[in-house]
XYZ file of C-alpha atoms in Angstrom:
548
model
C -4.876 -27.615 14.886
C -5.888 -24.319 16.448
C -9.335 -23.301 17.554
C -12.145 -23.318 15.020
C -12.770 -19.726 13.975
C -15.652 -20.571 11.660
C -18.628 -18.253 12.101
C -22.197 -19.196 11.185
C -23.180 -18.120 7.677
C -26.391 -16.718 9.093
C -24.294 -14.027 10.766
C -22.559 -12.574 7.738
C -24.633 -9.402 7.783
C -23.054 -6.346 9.348
C -25.827 -5.640 11.831
C -28.408 -7.871 13.517
C -31.192 -6.876 15.905
C -30.879 -8.109 19.438
C -32.673 -11.318 20.249
C -31.713 -11.561 23.919
C -34.072 -10.895 26.777
C -31.688 -10.202 29.663
C -32.743 -6.980 31.422
C -30.178 -4.398 32.445
C -29.484 -4.361 36.176
C -27.549 -1.814 38.121
C -26.350 -4.044 40.937
C -25.367 -7.625 41.497
C -23.968 -9.045 44.699
C -20.606 -7.736 43.521
C -21.941 -4.272 42.658
C -20.344 -4.687 39.244
C -22.773 -2.942 36.928
C -23.398 0.768 37.153
C -26.047 2.797 35.329
C -25.926 6.539 35.694
C -26.786 9.722 33.747
C -24.051 10.426 31.223
C -23.316 14.136 31.297
C -19.805 14.438 29.863
C -20.065 13.606 26.200
C -21.768 11.380 23.629
C -25.446 10.639 24.251
C -25.877 6.916 23.767
C -29.451 5.681 23.615
C -30.990 2.234 23.816
C -32.424 1.475 20.331
C -35.997 0.392 19.770
C -34.738 -2.896 18.340
C -33.237 -3.921 21.671
C -35.288 -6.585 23.413
C -34.496 -5.735 26.991
C -36.919 -3.633 29.016
C -36.030 -0.032 29.804
C -38.543 -0.110 32.689
C -36.694 -3.057 34.185
C -33.387 -1.263 33.784
C -34.649 1.864 35.480
C -36.420 0.166 38.370
C -33.574 -2.189 39.172
C -31.060 0.640 39.061
C -32.897 2.558 41.747
C -33.249 5.722 39.658
C -37.014 5.831 39.206
C -36.889 9.562 38.638
C -35.400 8.858 35.217
C -38.537 7.008 34.123
C -40.026 10.270 32.899
C -37.349 10.587 30.239
C -38.145 9.369 26.760
C -36.640 5.984 25.990
C -34.640 7.132 22.969
C -33.149 10.173 24.681
C -31.888 8.270 27.710
C -28.150 8.670 28.338
C -26.750 5.606 30.032
C -23.306 4.100 30.205
C -21.661 1.053 31.649
C -18.552 1.898 33.669
C -16.155 -1.068 33.848
C -14.015 0.840 36.352
C -16.734 0.166 38.933
C -16.447 -3.621 38.712
C -15.653 -5.279 42.027
C -11.921 -6.024 42.321
C -12.269 -9.759 42.962
C -14.719 -10.199 40.121
C -12.439 -8.209 37.837
C -9.473 -10.441 38.641
C -11.506 -13.528 37.773
C -12.683 -12.019 34.484
C -9.134 -11.046 33.540
C -7.859 -14.547 34.303
C -10.621 -16.192 32.261
C -10.021 -13.787 29.365
C -6.314 -14.624 29.301
C -7.056 -18.367 29.345
C -9.558 -17.940 26.491
C -7.038 -15.938 24.457
C -4.341 -18.569 24.898
C -6.628 -21.461 23.948
C -8.234 -19.760 20.955
C -5.195 -18.273 19.245
C -5.649 -14.606 20.125
C -1.882 -14.245 19.962
C 1.040 -12.157 18.728
C 4.777 -12.615 18.972
C 6.381 -11.416 22.202
C 8.913 -8.622 21.709
C 10.998 -10.160 24.501
C 11.609 -13.265 22.373
C 14.130 -12.769 19.579
C 12.608 -15.475 17.370
C 8.929 -14.605 17.967
C 8.616 -12.816 14.625
C 10.206 -15.610 12.607
C 9.296 -18.988 14.084
C 5.645 -19.905 14.757
C 4.951 -21.197 18.260
C 7.975 -19.472 19.796
C 7.571 -16.538 22.172
C 3.797 -16.167 21.929
C 1.781 -13.743 24.060
C -1.856 -12.690 24.009
C -2.680 -9.835 21.654
C -3.493 -6.553 23.434
C -7.257 -6.391 23.952
C -9.954 -4.552 25.862
C -11.562 -6.652 28.581
C -15.112 -5.631 27.653
C -16.761 -4.298 24.480
C -17.196 -0.596 23.796
C -20.686 0.975 23.542
C -21.284 2.246 19.999
C -24.427 3.793 18.455
C -26.205 1.326 16.193
C -27.163 4.034 13.687
C -23.511 4.935 13.054
C -22.596 1.260 12.873
C -25.182 0.733 10.142
C -23.957 3.835 8.329
C -20.363 2.568 8.228
C -21.462 -0.828 6.961
C -23.761 0.558 4.288
C -21.150 2.795 2.671
C -18.440 0.104 2.524
C -19.520 -1.199 -0.924
C -19.659 2.385 -2.245
C -16.050 2.967 -1.203
C -15.115 -0.325 -2.889
C -16.599 0.855 -6.163
C -14.910 4.230 -5.797
C -11.470 2.667 -5.307
C -11.940 0.453 -8.342
C -12.955 3.323 -10.604
C -10.214 5.638 -9.362
C -7.653 2.864 -9.949
C -8.581 2.863 -13.645
C -7.849 6.590 -13.989
C -4.087 6.439 -14.319
C -3.784 10.092 -15.281
C -5.658 11.222 -12.151
C -3.386 9.128 -9.924
C -0.203 10.331 -11.608
C -1.252 13.998 -11.731
C -2.496 14.079 -8.134
C 0.692 12.528 -6.769
C 3.179 14.138 -9.181
C 4.439 16.815 -6.739
C 5.620 14.077 -4.393
C 8.185 12.691 -6.793
C 10.879 15.106 -5.616
C 10.082 15.026 -1.899
C 8.924 11.469 -1.162
C 11.258 8.789 -2.492
C 8.957 5.923 -1.505
C 5.840 7.262 -3.240
C 8.026 8.212 -6.205
C 9.101 4.582 -6.646
C 5.492 3.409 -6.477
C 4.561 5.982 -9.130
C 7.439 4.786 -11.284
C 6.105 1.219 -11.258
C 2.601 2.476 -11.955
C 3.876 4.542 -14.877
C 5.597 1.492 -16.354
C 2.332 -0.444 -16.185
C 0.528 2.406 -17.949
C 3.198 2.588 -20.655
C 2.949 -1.161 -21.195
C -0.852 -0.877 -21.355
C -0.997 -3.489 -18.581
C -4.648 -4.211 -17.823
C -5.740 -5.919 -14.622
C -8.844 -7.738 -15.821
C -9.360 -9.480 -12.467
C -9.188 -7.009 -9.608
C -9.326 -7.896 -5.904
C -9.512 -5.422 -3.055
C -9.528 -6.296 0.641
C -10.073 -2.916 2.223
C -10.713 -1.343 5.606
C -12.223 2.103 6.069
C -11.444 3.635 9.473
C -13.693 6.100 11.304
C -14.029 8.052 14.522
C -17.244 9.386 16.022
C -16.820 13.117 16.570
C -18.186 14.123 19.971
C -19.216 17.665 19.115
C -20.968 17.077 15.784
C -22.042 13.464 16.445
C -20.811 12.675 12.927
C -19.003 9.495 11.925
C -15.911 10.823 10.127
C -13.468 8.844 8.010
C -9.849 8.721 9.137
C -8.490 6.837 6.139
C -9.218 4.105 3.628
C -6.719 1.235 3.705
C -6.246 -0.550 0.380
C -3.095 -2.509 1.273
C -2.451 -4.905 4.156
C -5.708 -4.329 6.028
C -4.623 -6.139 9.163
C -6.430 -7.987 11.982
C -9.294 -9.775 10.196
C -8.310 -12.881 12.182
C -7.693 -11.388 15.613
C -10.578 -8.925 15.463
C -12.970 -11.823 14.831
C -11.547 -13.540 17.910
C -11.938 -10.518 20.193
C -15.616 -10.300 19.261
C -15.969 -13.965 20.243
C -14.012 -13.412 23.477
C -16.302 -10.570 24.528
C -19.411 -12.542 23.669
C -18.081 -15.437 25.739
C -17.369 -13.200 28.747
C -20.822 -11.641 28.617
C -22.389 -15.085 28.575
C -20.195 -16.329 31.410
C -20.735 -13.285 33.639
C -24.284 -12.365 32.639
C -25.529 -12.425 36.251
C -22.980 -9.736 37.154
C -22.794 -7.616 33.999
C -26.343 -7.954 32.677
C -25.171 -7.112 29.172
C -26.730 -8.890 26.227
C -24.085 -10.842 24.209
C -26.262 -10.542 21.097
C -25.614 -6.804 21.030
C -22.042 -7.558 19.952
C -22.279 -7.880 16.148
C -21.063 -11.147 14.679
C -17.650 -10.450 13.148
C -17.126 -12.406 9.944
C -13.927 -10.633 8.827
C -11.620 -13.653 8.571
C -14.170 -15.926 6.868
C -15.282 -13.273 4.383
C -11.690 -12.330 3.480
C -10.870 -16.012 3.002
C -13.928 -16.396 0.790
C -12.857 -13.424 -1.348
C -9.335 -14.840 -1.757
C -10.746 -18.228 -2.715
C -13.087 -16.756 -5.313
C -10.244 -14.719 -6.794
C -8.158 -17.897 -6.920
C -11.034 -19.627 -8.748
C -11.280 -16.780 -11.280
C -7.584 -17.199 -12.097
C -8.520 -20.712 -13.221
C -5.359 -22.656 -12.459
C -6.119 -25.377 -9.865
C -2.398 -25.981 -9.268
C -1.659 -22.337 -8.443
C -1.339 -20.929 -4.916
C -2.112 -17.773 -3.002
C 1.151 -16.048 -2.078
C 1.175 -13.913 1.068
C 3.878 -11.241 0.909
C 5.232 -10.871 4.440
C 7.860 -8.945 6.359
C 11.058 -10.637 7.454
C 10.060 -10.170 11.105
C 6.316 -10.437 11.668
C 4.984 -10.476 15.228
C 1.451 -10.347 13.863
C 1.886 -13.625 11.961
C -0.980 -15.390 13.759
C -3.534 -12.948 12.383
C -2.230 -13.887 8.934
C -2.155 -17.605 9.719
C -5.819 -17.512 10.796
C -6.709 -16.233 7.339
C -4.553 -18.775 5.500
C -5.808 -21.638 7.685
C -9.423 -20.674 6.995
C -8.596 -20.464 3.294
C -7.191 -23.986 3.349
C -9.806 -25.639 5.578
C -12.891 -24.066 4.047
C -11.855 -23.762 0.420
C -8.904 -26.167 -0.007
C -6.721 -23.356 -1.360
C -3.000 -23.571 -0.566
C -1.003 -20.505 0.424
C 2.707 -19.802 0.691
C 4.509 -17.028 2.602
C 7.389 -15.137 1.002
C 9.287 -11.937 1.718
C 9.973 -9.457 -1.072
C 13.641 -10.501 -1.038
C 12.666 -14.169 -1.407
C 10.369 -13.321 -4.306
C 13.238 -11.534 -6.045
C 15.559 -14.497 -5.492
C 13.087 -17.289 -6.277
C 10.601 -15.674 -8.647
C 10.405 -15.727 -12.413
C 7.991 -14.623 -15.090
C 7.006 -17.177 -17.721
C 6.415 -16.057 -21.325
C 2.645 -16.206 -20.832
C 2.854 -13.861 -17.798
C 2.553 -16.563 -15.129
C 4.392 -15.703 -11.919
C 6.319 -18.676 -10.529
C 7.924 -18.418 -7.079
C 9.993 -21.276 -5.677
C 8.450 -23.614 -8.245
C 4.842 -22.624 -7.466
C 2.561 -20.834 -9.935
C 0.937 -17.896 -8.161
C -2.740 -17.114 -8.727
C -3.153 -14.354 -6.121
C -0.556 -12.093 -4.495
C -1.860 -10.928 -1.110
C 0.246 -8.124 0.374
C 0.773 -8.045 4.128
C 4.009 -6.132 3.535
C 5.224 -3.615 0.978
C 3.322 -0.619 2.379
C 6.263 1.126 4.101
C 9.732 2.301 3.023
C 11.302 -0.057 5.560
C 9.927 -2.979 3.529
C 12.279 -2.003 0.672
C 15.794 -1.856 2.179
C 17.462 -2.622 -1.172
C 16.819 -2.798 -4.904
C 15.964 -6.479 -4.497
C 12.595 -5.671 -2.941
C 11.746 -3.141 -5.638
C 12.589 -5.691 -8.338
C 10.193 -8.122 -6.661
C 7.397 -5.547 -6.592
C 7.871 -4.790 -10.278
C 7.996 -8.498 -11.154
C 4.657 -9.109 -9.449
C 3.033 -6.127 -11.156
C 4.231 -7.331 -14.564
C 2.750 -10.793 -14.010
C -0.748 -12.095 -14.720
C -1.258 -12.939 -11.027
C -4.121 -11.150 -9.284
C -2.615 -8.514 -7.027
C -4.278 -7.576 -3.733
C -3.706 -4.738 -4.126
C -2.467 -3.831 -7.595
C -0.164 -0.839 -7.749
C -3.132 1.288 -8.857
C -5.267 0.169 -5.900
C -2.293 0.868 -3.611
C -1.971 4.446 -4.882
C -5.740 4.976 -4.711
C -5.495 4.476 -0.949
C -2.890 7.173 -0.320
C -3.702 10.166 1.878
C -3.251 12.592 -1.014
C -5.843 10.794 -3.121
C -8.193 10.803 -0.118
C -7.770 14.572 0.040
C -8.267 15.019 -3.712
C -11.473 12.975 -3.667
C -12.879 15.259 -0.963
C -12.678 18.279 -3.294
C -15.917 19.586 -4.819
C -17.127 17.755 -7.940
C -14.433 15.052 -7.851
C -16.600 12.181 -6.611
C -18.987 12.941 -9.456
C -16.294 11.877 -11.923
C -16.388 8.326 -10.571
C -19.876 7.764 -9.103
C -23.204 8.328 -10.856
C -25.605 7.737 -7.971
C -26.239 11.056 -6.222
C -27.406 9.366 -3.019
C -24.147 7.411 -2.852
C -22.149 10.616 -3.262
C -24.082 12.274 -0.433
C -23.460 9.265 1.826
C -19.697 9.396 1.222
C -19.447 13.162 1.622
C -21.278 12.956 4.925
C -18.386 11.011 6.434
C -15.561 13.134 4.954
C -13.574 15.072 7.526
C -11.904 18.326 6.527
C -8.983 17.568 4.175
C -6.638 20.119 2.631
C -3.490 20.443 0.583
C -0.615 22.418 2.078
C -0.880 24.646 -0.987
C -3.935 26.210 0.682
C -2.269 29.149 2.462
C -5.373 30.092 4.452
C -5.631 26.637 5.968
C -1.872 26.509 6.612
C -2.025 29.826 8.455
C -4.971 28.617 10.506
C -3.106 25.402 11.365
C -0.114 27.459 12.527
C -2.394 29.534 14.772
C -4.474 26.575 16.016
C -2.326 23.450 15.557
C -4.432 21.411 17.975
C -7.297 21.366 15.465
C -5.277 19.696 12.702
C -3.256 16.579 11.929
C -0.431 16.515 9.372
C -0.321 13.253 7.446
C 2.420 11.927 5.151
C 1.791 9.201 2.541
C 2.513 6.380 4.984
C 0.766 3.362 6.496
C 1.395 1.404 9.672
C 1.060 3.943 12.493
C 3.469 6.367 14.139
C 3.815 8.714 11.143
C 1.356 11.549 11.765
C 2.180 14.952 13.265
C 0.060 16.452 16.069
C -0.198 19.467 18.354
C 2.627 21.984 18.538
C 4.664 19.796 16.175
C 2.186 20.771 13.436
C 3.037 24.452 13.907
C 6.777 23.824 14.084
C 6.780 21.643 10.968
C 4.703 24.105 8.940
C 6.890 27.058 10.000
C 10.051 25.118 9.125
C 8.723 24.227 5.679
C 7.705 27.853 5.086
C 11.125 29.132 6.177
C 13.030 26.674 4.013
C 10.810 27.424 1.025
C 11.084 23.810 -0.098
C 8.588 21.579 -1.855
C 8.348 19.368 1.230
C 4.777 20.577 1.719
C 3.826 18.270 -1.171
C 4.621 15.255 1.033
C 1.793 16.024 3.482
C -1.884 16.777 3.721
C -3.719 18.531 6.541
C -6.736 16.876 8.107
C -9.304 18.100 10.581
C -8.532 16.608 13.965
C -11.430 14.526 15.250
C -12.237 14.557 18.948
C -14.142 11.407 19.903
C -15.879 10.670 23.178
C -13.815 9.519 26.157
C -14.953 6.234 27.684
C -13.757 4.175 30.658
C -12.141 0.849 29.744
C -9.883 -1.910 31.025
C -6.980 -2.683 28.709
C -5.064 -5.973 28.810
C -1.381 -6.040 27.856
C 1.167 -8.723 28.702
C -1.205 -10.270 31.224
C -1.641 -6.995 33.133
C -4.795 -4.875 33.272
C -4.851 -1.105 33.034
C -7.829 1.099 33.869
C -7.902 4.184 31.698
C -10.071 6.552 29.720
C -9.917 5.758 26.062
C -11.037 6.674 22.563
C -11.889 4.203 19.822
C -11.553 3.937 16.055
C -13.905 1.752 14.033
C -12.636 0.021 10.906
C -15.091 -1.709 8.566
C -13.615 -4.387 6.314
C -14.853 -4.786 2.761
C -14.095 -7.047 -0.206
C -14.353 -6.270 -3.905
C -13.747 -8.767 -6.706
C -14.301 -8.021 -10.369
C -13.534 -9.930 -13.543
C -13.769 -7.573 -16.506
C -17.330 -6.220 -16.389
C -18.657 -8.733 -13.855
C -18.664 -7.733 -10.185
C -18.393 -11.000 -8.244
C -18.117 -9.618 -4.699
C -18.846 -6.175 -3.319
C -19.700 -6.308 0.376
C -18.714 -5.333 3.890
C -16.858 -8.074 5.745
C -16.890 -7.429 9.476
C -15.006 -4.919 11.552
C -12.050 -3.952 13.708
C -12.376 -1.701 16.732
C -9.081 -0.292 17.992
C -9.080 1.401 21.374
C -6.273 3.493 22.821
C -5.661 5.637 25.862
C -6.866 9.167 25.257
C -3.386 10.616 25.776
C -2.007 8.697 22.771
C -2.145 10.235 19.297
C -1.467 7.027 17.371
C -3.603 3.885 17.469
C -1.594 1.037 15.922
C -1.908 -2.208 17.908
C 1.280 -3.927 16.749
C 3.075 -0.574 16.929
C 2.202 -0.551 20.643
C -0.348 2.259 20.770
C -3.707 0.528 21.011
C -5.630 -2.659 21.772
C -8.190 -4.704 19.826
C -11.764 -4.188 20.946
C -15.319 -4.984 19.851
C -18.506 -2.954 19.800
C -21.656 -3.199 21.880
C -24.591 -1.768 19.948
C -26.616 0.818 21.866
């Protein structure tokens, strides 16, 4: 058995006030903790709810002149680059040991079988050595709007005409989205109704330095990865802060408890219960090669140990070969009735190398199994739908509560169709202020910088409909922070930016909403010179937040 990832039920809320009493100190015998005025970017203040003493922090740091500043306007930052070299080496070693013993692992690219056979070619997942300071007010904001986004996705998924009309121009320019629309259209024609609907979502944000606004990057409705490993990184950081408290003087309680894996497992188990077949299983749809299998196994192990629900893992090709639909709509795969289909694959064109995989996707949609996500939920999470929902008066079609609408709009970045010639011309003139996004998940697909101008000019010159395959989004410029990144047992000091993802679960059976809540978080940190942030794709590392 692996390490116990169970988190206390008392820590299922998204934010908790600090209960620690450790004062901030500027210096230990290793000179490892530095407090200094932060003049470059984001002003991070110590919240009133924190229990440590600002007076103690100021006096011990030797900067008494700062005592005249108001507590809530104080700009302080912890610089991990200033940690003493010997102390840093010890922390890195202990972090790597912890990761190995607690299952913070991925498959090693240097091992040919690491993506197929568990226990072969394992290596620690990329992680940040210490947590990232993050304003508590923005953390609360992201957590509070998660259930509103859940409700929005559910209601949009029921508007088949809106989904089809909004995505219709892509049929001739995006073969992958076209095939998804084709399956969705077949479900509409068959009047297929998903009475039990399960969503395991993750809404991703960046904190814009100039406006100090928390702006949404995207809303993931399929294969929201890292609920298992993100929970572990939060525990790793809390452990390090406890172990090195005399040197770092950071309060471990300021790292929010991360219940992502337990809450996702709970949602899957409740969906399984709603299906009402005790002999049925949860089927995880996986890629043929999956280096991130341990994140998935953490979820399935928690599902089994806490809720006694069995899961099986199948590729789309295996589902096509081994699956059948019984007359009553039951999906049977390799002799097992399937209650819930949980997709950790099927979000990218590369997941469908042949017609076999498309047949499997259609078979699952035609069945009575609960799909996570259904084809409608999948389409509701596309970039184009995100852009359409940001238009004036569109949210009002799906949400009645005006306060909820205001809360969502507050976090919308600028989003535009390429049919908007004024915006296109501005993006050609100032490409650094925009990102071009296709309807793709998984990282490595977006277009940045001068490539934005070149792509837009090429599309204009060719006069094709390719512009329908993209949207334009305001480029967000978050604060740069110092960090120490761990990859393949080697540390790297760099300046980084971070992206916060808040997990959320939604379960509904007809008119009854069974679950609608936030479920923990993922912080991904990457070097500031990198445009993309995917961890498995090699761009970023898993991090946790330190509330300030």
